[in-house]
């Protein structure tokens, strides 16, 4: 699976593609030129002289759905299994360790997104690594004495 995906937009002037579909951040390009996002939308020039819009919705970085004139055209992260998506959120448990746990939660969530979207990673590792990493980090926080609301 490539990190750049061509969007099939009928009537678009030029080749429209999304670069970075396997990561956190992505860019929309037309004929290799990056298109700037304005008011949450990318303007797509059409062959008939009009301009259509491409928009994204979704909260989780890297798992947004791109919509062309309101119709879904690309769902990023669709290849990730539901169990893996749930395991990706295991670091939320670290919020119990206060401020330090919150910082680690954010960092681990962002790295987990990149991990679970990697199609070269075997399914077992995509499912197990977020869980094991969270357990190891929780033990480390407990051993170094970061206060926990559990204990």
PDB file of C-alpha atoms in Angstrom:
ATOM      1  CA  UNK A   1       0.000   0.000   0.000  1.00  0.00           C
ATOM      2  CA  UNK A   2       1.375   3.361  -1.002  1.00  0.00           C
ATOM      3  CA  UNK A   3       1.380   6.530   1.061  1.00  0.00           C
ATOM      4  CA  UNK A   4      -0.034   8.530  -1.874  1.00  0.00           C
ATOM      5  CA  UNK A   5      -3.516   7.784  -3.166  1.00  0.00           C
ATOM      6  CA  UNK A   6      -5.075   9.191  -6.315  1.00  0.00           C
ATOM      7  CA  UNK A   7      -8.624  10.457  -5.936  1.00  0.00           C
ATOM      8  CA  UNK A   8     -11.068   9.549  -8.669  1.00  0.00           C
ATOM      9  CA  UNK A   9     -12.825  12.875  -9.193  1.00  0.00           C
ATOM     10  CA  UNK A  10     -14.703  12.959 -12.499  1.00  0.00           C
ATOM     11  CA  UNK A  11     -14.329  16.269 -14.296  1.00  0.00           C
ATOM     12  CA  UNK A  12     -11.403  17.517 -12.232  1.00  0.00           C
ATOM     13  CA  UNK A  13      -8.808  19.541 -14.065  1.00  0.00           C
ATOM     14  CA  UNK A  14      -5.556  17.736 -13.310  1.00  0.00           C
ATOM     15  CA  UNK A  15      -4.575  14.709 -11.249  1.00  0.00           C
ATOM     16  CA  UNK A  16      -5.902  15.005  -7.672  1.00  0.00           C
ATOM     17  CA  UNK A  17      -4.081  12.941  -5.059  1.00  0.00           C
ATOM     18  CA  UNK A  18      -3.643  12.726  -1.300  1.00  0.00           C
ATOM     19  CA  UNK A  19      -0.106  12.353   0.031  1.00  0.00           C
ATOM     20  CA  UNK A  20       0.361  10.862   3.510  1.00  0.00           C
ATOM     21  CA  UNK A  21      -2.654   8.546   3.812  1.00  0.00           C
ATOM     22  CA  UNK A  22      -0.697   6.123   6.062  1.00  0.00           C
ATOM     23  CA  UNK A  23       0.409   8.748   8.578  1.00  0.00           C
ATOM     24  CA  UNK A  24      -1.031  11.431  10.819  1.00  0.00           C
ATOM     25  CA  UNK A  25      -0.821  14.385   8.459  1.00  0.00           C
ATOM     26  CA  UNK A  26      -1.688  14.492   4.783  1.00  0.00           C
ATOM     27  CA  UNK A  27      -1.626  16.921   1.852  1.00  0.00           C
ATOM     28  CA  UNK A  28      -3.950  17.308  -1.115  1.00  0.00           C
ATOM     29  CA  UNK A  29      -2.134  17.850  -4.402  1.00  0.00           C
ATOM     30  CA  UNK A  30      -3.270  18.715  -7.897  1.00  0.00           C
ATOM     31  CA  UNK A  31      -0.720  17.831 -10.570  1.00  0.00           C
ATOM     32  CA  UNK A  32       1.967  17.674  -7.873  1.00  0.00           C
ATOM     33  CA  UNK A  33       1.208  21.139  -6.440  1.00  0.00           C
ATOM     34  CA  UNK A  34       0.005  21.294  -2.828  1.00  0.00           C
ATOM     35  CA  UNK A  35      -3.453  22.848  -2.513  1.00  0.00           C
ATOM     36  CA  UNK A  36      -4.005  25.175   0.451  1.00  0.00           C
ATOM     37  CA  UNK A  37      -6.944  24.463   2.687  1.00  0.00           C
ATOM     38  CA  UNK A  38      -9.298  27.410   3.133  1.00  0.00           C
ATOM     39  CA  UNK A  39     -12.220  27.387   5.558  1.00  0.00           C
ATOM     40  CA  UNK A  40     -11.744  23.671   6.120  1.00  0.00           C
ATOM     41  CA  UNK A  41     -12.002  22.798   2.425  1.00  0.00           C
ATOM     42  CA  UNK A  42      -9.720  22.358  -0.551  1.00  0.00           C
ATOM     43  CA  UNK A  43     -10.827  24.022  -3.810  1.00  0.00           C
ATOM     44  CA  UNK A  44     -10.724  21.594  -6.750  1.00  0.00           C
ATOM     45  CA  UNK A  45     -10.803  23.267 -10.203  1.00  0.00           C
ATOM     46  CA  UNK A  46     -13.087  21.500 -12.662  1.00  0.00           C
ATOM     47  CA  UNK A  47     -12.825  21.273 -16.462  1.00  0.00           C
ATOM     48  CA  UNK A  48     -16.079  23.196 -16.919  1.00  0.00           C
ATOM     49  CA  UNK A  49     -14.522  26.249 -15.216  1.00  0.00           C
ATOM     50  CA  UNK A  50     -16.265  25.854 -11.864  1.00  0.00           C
ATOM     51  CA  UNK A  51     -14.586  25.064  -8.545  1.00  0.00           C
ATOM     52  CA  UNK A  52     -15.749  22.135  -6.430  1.00  0.00           C
ATOM     53  CA  UNK A  53     -14.775  21.444  -2.824  1.00  0.00           C
ATOM     54  CA  UNK A  54     -13.052  18.590  -1.075  1.00  0.00           C
ATOM     55  CA  UNK A  55     -13.529  18.429   2.684  1.00  0.00           C
ATOM     56  CA  UNK A  56     -12.463  16.182   5.552  1.00  0.00           C
ATOM     57  CA  UNK A  57     -14.356  15.137   8.617  1.00  0.00           C
ATOM     58  CA  UNK A  58     -13.380  12.992  11.554  1.00  0.00           C
ATOM     59  CA  UNK A  59     -11.792  13.600  14.924  1.00  0.00           C
ATOM     60  CA  UNK A  60      -8.964  11.065  15.118  1.00  0.00           C
ATOM     61  CA  UNK A  61      -5.870  12.197  13.182  1.00  0.00           C
ATOM     62  CA  UNK A  62      -5.141   9.904  10.278  1.00  0.00           C
ATOM     63  CA  UNK A  63      -8.641   8.381  10.251  1.00  0.00           C
ATOM     64  CA  UNK A  64     -10.596  11.145   8.534  1.00  0.00           C
ATOM     65  CA  UNK A  65     -12.985  10.696   5.633  1.00  0.00           C
ATOM     66  CA  UNK A  66     -12.453  12.884   2.585  1.00  0.00           C
ATOM     67  CA  UNK A  67     -15.659  14.043   0.919  1.00  0.00           C
ATOM     68  CA  UNK A  68     -16.047  15.535  -2.541  1.00  0.00           C
ATOM     69  CA  UNK A  69     -19.120  17.785  -2.657  1.00  0.00           C
ATOM     70  CA  UNK A  70     -20.485  15.920   0.378  1.00  0.00           C
ATOM     71  CA  UNK A  71     -19.999  12.400  -1.011  1.00  0.00           C
ATOM     72  CA  UNK A  72     -17.385  10.143   0.675  1.00  0.00           C
ATOM     73  CA  UNK A  73     -14.459   9.569  -1.671  1.00  0.00           C
ATOM     74  CA  UNK A  74     -11.675   8.238   0.581  1.00  0.00           C
ATOM     75  CA  UNK A  75     -11.756   6.835   4.099  1.00  0.00           C
ATOM     76  CA  UNK A  76      -8.244   6.902   5.508  1.00  0.00           C
ATOM     77  CA  UNK A  77      -7.372   4.005   7.790  1.00  0.00           C
ATOM     78  CA  UNK A  78     -10.191   1.830   6.435  1.00  0.00           C
ATOM     79  CA  UNK A  79      -7.765  -1.099   6.215  1.00  0.00           C
ATOM     80  CA  UNK A  80      -7.274  -1.143  10.017  1.00  0.00           C
ATOM     81  CA  UNK A  81      -9.302  -3.814  11.810  1.00  0.00           C
ATOM     82  CA  UNK A  82     -11.772  -2.687  14.535  1.00  0.00           C
ATOM     83  CA  UNK A  83      -9.960  -4.628  17.303  1.00  0.00           C
ATOM     84  CA  UNK A  84      -6.717  -2.848  16.421  1.00  0.00           C
ATOM     85  CA  UNK A  85      -8.476   0.528  16.527  1.00  0.00           C
ATOM     86  CA  UNK A  86      -9.672  -0.262  20.057  1.00  0.00           C
ATOM     87  CA  UNK A  87      -6.212  -1.436  21.171  1.00  0.00           C
ATOM     88  CA  UNK A  88      -4.765   1.818  19.819  1.00  0.00           C
ATOM     89  CA  UNK A  89      -6.527   3.666  22.674  1.00  0.00           C
ATOM     90  CA  UNK A  90      -4.981   1.567  25.479  1.00  0.00           C
ATOM     91  CA  UNK A  91      -2.732   4.462  26.628  1.00  0.00           C
ATOM     92  CA  UNK A  92      -5.817   6.302  27.890  1.00  0.00           C
ATOM     93  CA  UNK A  93      -5.324   4.228  31.061  1.00  0.00           C
ATOM     94  CA  UNK A  94      -2.185   6.285  31.745  1.00  0.00           C
ATOM     95  CA  UNK A  95      -4.386   9.306  32.528  1.00  0.00           C
ATOM     96  CA  UNK A  96      -4.680   7.784  35.999  1.00  0.00           C
ATOM     97  CA  UNK A  97      -1.064   8.883  36.628  1.00  0.00           C
ATOM     98  CA  UNK A  98      -1.886  12.578  36.444  1.00  0.00           C
ATOM     99  CA  UNK A  99      -0.047  15.142  34.346  1.00  0.00           C
ATOM    100  CA  UNK A 100       2.878  12.879  33.429  1.00  0.00           C
ATOM    101  CA  UNK A 101       0.436  10.170  32.381  1.00  0.00           C
ATOM    102  CA  UNK A 102      -1.523  12.656  30.263  1.00  0.00           C
ATOM    103  CA  UNK A 103       1.583  13.689  28.350  1.00  0.00           C
ATOM    104  CA  UNK A 104       2.537  10.056  27.762  1.00  0.00           C
ATOM    105  CA  UNK A 105      -1.037   9.273  26.697  1.00  0.00           C
ATOM    106  CA  UNK A 106      -0.961  11.879  23.932  1.00  0.00           C
ATOM    107  CA  UNK A 107       2.487  10.830  22.717  1.00  0.00           C
ATOM    108  CA  UNK A 108       1.630   7.146  22.740  1.00  0.00           C
ATOM    109  CA  UNK A 109      -1.704   7.698  20.966  1.00  0.00           C
ATOM    110  CA  UNK A 110       0.020   9.561  18.146  1.00  0.00           C
ATOM    111  CA  UNK A 111       2.668   6.870  17.742  1.00  0.00           C
ATOM    112  CA  UNK A 112       0.014   4.140  17.940  1.00  0.00           C
ATOM    113  CA  UNK A 113      -1.853   5.697  15.010  1.00  0.00           C
ATOM    114  CA  UNK A 114       1.255   5.447  12.865  1.00  0.00           C
ATOM    115  CA  UNK A 115       1.849   1.883  14.110  1.00  0.00           C
ATOM    116  CA  UNK A 116      -1.639   0.524  13.420  1.00  0.00           C
ATOM    117  CA  UNK A 117      -1.871   2.141   9.972  1.00  0.00           C
ATOM    118  CA  UNK A 118       1.371   0.478   8.824  1.00  0.00           C
ATOM    119  CA  UNK A 119       0.275  -2.283   6.416  1.00  0.00           C
ATOM    120  CA  UNK A 120       3.715  -3.950   6.572  1.00  0.00           C
ATOM    121  CA  UNK A 121       3.312  -4.634  10.297  1.00  0.00           C
ATOM    122  CA  UNK A 122       1.817  -8.086  11.039  1.00  0.00           C
ATOM    123  CA  UNK A 123      -1.686  -8.082  12.518  1.00  0.00           C
ATOM    124  CA  UNK A 124      -0.502  -9.579  15.831  1.00  0.00           C
ATOM    125  CA  UNK A 125       2.008  -6.794  16.381  1.00  0.00           C
ATOM    126  CA  UNK A 126      -0.467  -4.077  15.406  1.00  0.00           C
ATOM    127  CA  UNK A 127      -2.816  -5.464  18.037  1.00  0.00           C
ATOM    128  CA  UNK A 128      -0.302  -6.402  20.729  1.00  0.00           C
ATOM    129  CA  UNK A 129       2.267  -3.598  20.723  1.00  0.00           C
ATOM    130  CA  UNK A 130      -0.067  -0.824  21.929  1.00  0.00           C
ATOM    131  CA  UNK A 131      -1.240  -3.058  24.789  1.00  0.00           C
ATOM    132  CA  UNK A 132       2.250  -4.199  25.807  1.00  0.00           C
ATOM    133  CA  UNK A 133       3.707  -0.676  25.545  1.00  0.00           C
ATOM    134  CA  UNK A 134       0.912   0.680  27.738  1.00  0.00           C
ATOM    135  CA  UNK A 135       1.431  -2.025  30.363  1.00  0.00           C
ATOM    136  CA  UNK A 136       5.192  -1.422  30.434  1.00  0.00           C
ATOM    137  CA  UNK A 137       4.705   2.339  30.737  1.00  0.00           C
ATOM    138  CA  UNK A 138       2.170   1.888  33.575  1.00  0.00           C
ATOM    139  CA  UNK A 139       4.622  -0.333  35.456  1.00  0.00           C
ATOM    140  CA  UNK A 140       7.440   2.151  34.896  1.00  0.00           C
ATOM    141  CA  UNK A 141       5.324   5.046  36.180  1.00  0.00           C
ATOM    142  CA  UNK A 142       4.393   3.028  39.245  1.00  0.00           C
ATOM    143  CA  UNK A 143       7.995   1.998  39.936  1.00  0.00           C
ATOM    144  CA  UNK A 144       9.430   5.504  39.655  1.00  0.00           C
ATOM    145  CA  UNK A 145       6.792   6.726  42.082  1.00  0.00           C
ATOM    146  CA  UNK A 146       4.542   8.881  39.954  1.00  0.00           C
ATOM    147  CA  UNK A 147       1.392   9.219  42.047  1.00  0.00           C
ATOM    148  CA  UNK A 148      -1.582   7.269  40.788  1.00  0.00           C
ATOM    149  CA  UNK A 149      -5.233   7.698  41.645  1.00  0.00           C
ATOM    150  CA  UNK A 150      -5.522   3.910  41.865  1.00  0.00           C
ATOM    151  CA  UNK A 151      -3.069   3.343  44.682  1.00  0.00           C
TER     152      UNK A 151
END
